Amino acid sequence: MMNIKAFRLVSAIERELLMGDKDHINIECIECCGKNLYVGTNECFIYHFLLEENISPTGKVTFSATKQRHKYLGFKKPVNELKAASALNRLLVLCDNTIALVNMINLEPIPSGARIKGAVTFALNENPVSGDPFCVEVCIISVKRRTIQMFMVYEDRVQIVKEVSTPEQPFAVAVDGHFLCLALTTQYIILNYNTGTSQDLFPYCSEERQPIVKRIGRQEFLLAGPGGLGRVIVATSKGVYILVPLPLERQIQDLLASRRVDEALVLAKGARRNIPKEKFQVMYRRILQQAGFIQFAQLQFLEAKELFRSGQLDVRELISLYPFLLPTTSSFTRSHPPLHEYADLNQLTQGDQEKMTKCKRFLMSYLNEVRSTEVANGYKEDIDTALLKLYAETDHESLLDLLVTENSCLLTDSVAWLEKHKKYFALGLLYHYNGQDAAAVQLWVNIVNGEIHDSTRADLYEYIVDFLTYCLDQELVWKYAEWVLQKSEEVGVQIFTKRPLEEQQKDIFNPDDIINCLKRYPNSIIKYLEHLVVDRKVQKEEYHTHLAILYLEKVLQQKPSANGNCAELTETQAKLRNLLQKSDLYRVHCLIDKIQGTSLYMESAILHGKLEKHDRALHILVHELKDFSAAKDYCLWISQGKDPLYRQQLFHMLLSVYLKPGPSDCDLVLAAVDLLNQHATEFDAAQVLQLVPDTWSVQLLAPFLTRAMRESLHTKRMTQAALGLAKSENLLYKHDKIKLKGNPVRLSDRNLCQICESPFCEPVFVRYPNGGVVHTHCAAKKHTNPHSSSPGSRT
């Protein structure tokens, strides 16, 4: 795995400024305070430099150091530590277990000679507890075994304030307030030197590394744990260097270049607190987009999709990888600097067709998901056109779904693409969506006619019929009416019979024009007239007559003896009879003339019945058709909705036909007996007894006589019951009337009308149920009772 550089090592001080040509001089410690850099050497010298940061035109950071002065401390021991106390203008120098105070500017010792002896190492308390601004608090590890000492250091004197024992010998210390962070022999601890309480942190191995303890913030310490520690300014024995951090974006780009997506994202998130919010959001979105393309190139589509979404990727960046998918009118140019290194999908997949297919499936899925989200804002045309091209190229089933719903496909690009891939049915849908219905229908007609090939829909003819049925363009419907009728009369006529209800109610298509168009198509015209008469129930004589004549002609042309098609004859004849029975609008005489001389006895009977020629109709049914059941049904049909006497007359008429004087026919006698016995209630028994021959036995008419007697008795008893109930109701009314008249009303000249408040001049008045009396003319005007909640209630 490739290492990512977070810092660049830049020399801070030229070697010659420190040691010239003396190789035996080594750097022991450094301290930086603002631009002031102090260096302690092994020969007990202190050097003071001023550091200046410079940035080249290319953005590269360099440093220059200017030597101010140096000072020899007078010992033959190295300078172990340097700490700057800028508030006191003092530099604390540890040399030979002694902490001396020198001036930060001229490096001269303070005149009082104040110093701290017996120190192994020391640390400044940057969160002092004394509150005195004219001193600093210093914590030292004493040469005494297991001892920590606290001092107050002023400009010219020092003062010990606390001594604390530790459980093991300390090697390094940092201080914050009352808290000491110590590196002992085997572990790190936190010690409160005010209360003496301690808290173990974690162990470390002193044989493997030198312990490091640094205060980095309020109540925060940085320790050299298992991972080591990075520094900003570092010194070797021969030089001083500054670790210049590489720009964060450079580090992230290096990680992305090595395909380490997760690490790049973690590093980017960690920078959130150090970058202004808006700048961070722009940077982080771009990193997410780059990471998405890295995952995409590795065919990690789920991860890529989430990164594209989170990074709010301009979806055209992705579409542009696929050759020819963006519309020709698109003004899109790729992001600069680029989000990826690929020219197109061919380069990315290196011609691998399986990979290319997977990438296309991913794009189809992704575009379908985002086309209805905010991601598509402003790019709907680019997305939908790309989807259409992908669907057409891969023969995807969603192509039709896209075109029959709201879409923004660019017409010019899409037409050429669909024609290229021979998706002519889909092209028709595209024309329709763009308001070019004529072009759509012509294209589909060409497919049905075999002029072009497209097997998308096996039922394309039926689809065209359905399309024209709901088409609002009358001219287009008339243009293709002949074509659809020639293909199939029964199906083609639906362009007129199944039009939307609201359109039919407005008669946008004139029925007479349609009938004129259908004259050459006998089956179609029958279907359309059935639609008008049966379905829409249009009450127009010419339509009813026309349909009846067409039925009649078809029945006469298709006799069983001619073609043997009995089932079709029966269906058509049933429709004819049904129309003749239920309709009252056709011209009866016209149809009777056409039926004359045919064997359509039932139809002839129905027509005579419409003319109220019931004797003739019954004669046809009985003597010519010899259908006694039909004769009985005729009586029931004709008398529907009429009074009982009318039905009784019809049944008597039928009985007379059966019993008409002449040559005796056994079948007629049996029919008469069955009629009487099965429909006894429809006859007047007294008249029947006068009609039947004297030779008939009582036993023959027993069922008729029995039911007639029962009906007579039932009628008598029901009449008596009704009479009794009427009398009872009348008695109740009389009782109520007497009650109302039971209380007398006394009228005198002192009584006043409750409406006009005038006296009564004659004993004529209106009395309300509450006892109030008014003039009759006042009551007639007001129609209300002034003291009753029931208006007009009076007696």
PDB file of C-alpha atoms in Angstrom, residues 22 194 313 724:
ATOM      1  CA  LYS A  22      32.496  22.359  13.396  1.00  0.00           C
ATOM      2  CA  ASN A 194      -3.413  20.011  45.196  1.00  0.00           C
ATOM      3  CA  LEU A 313     -23.398  15.006  -8.684  1.00  0.00           C
ATOM      4  CA  GLY A 724    -114.481  -3.768   7.902  1.00  0.00           C
TER       5      GLY A 724
END
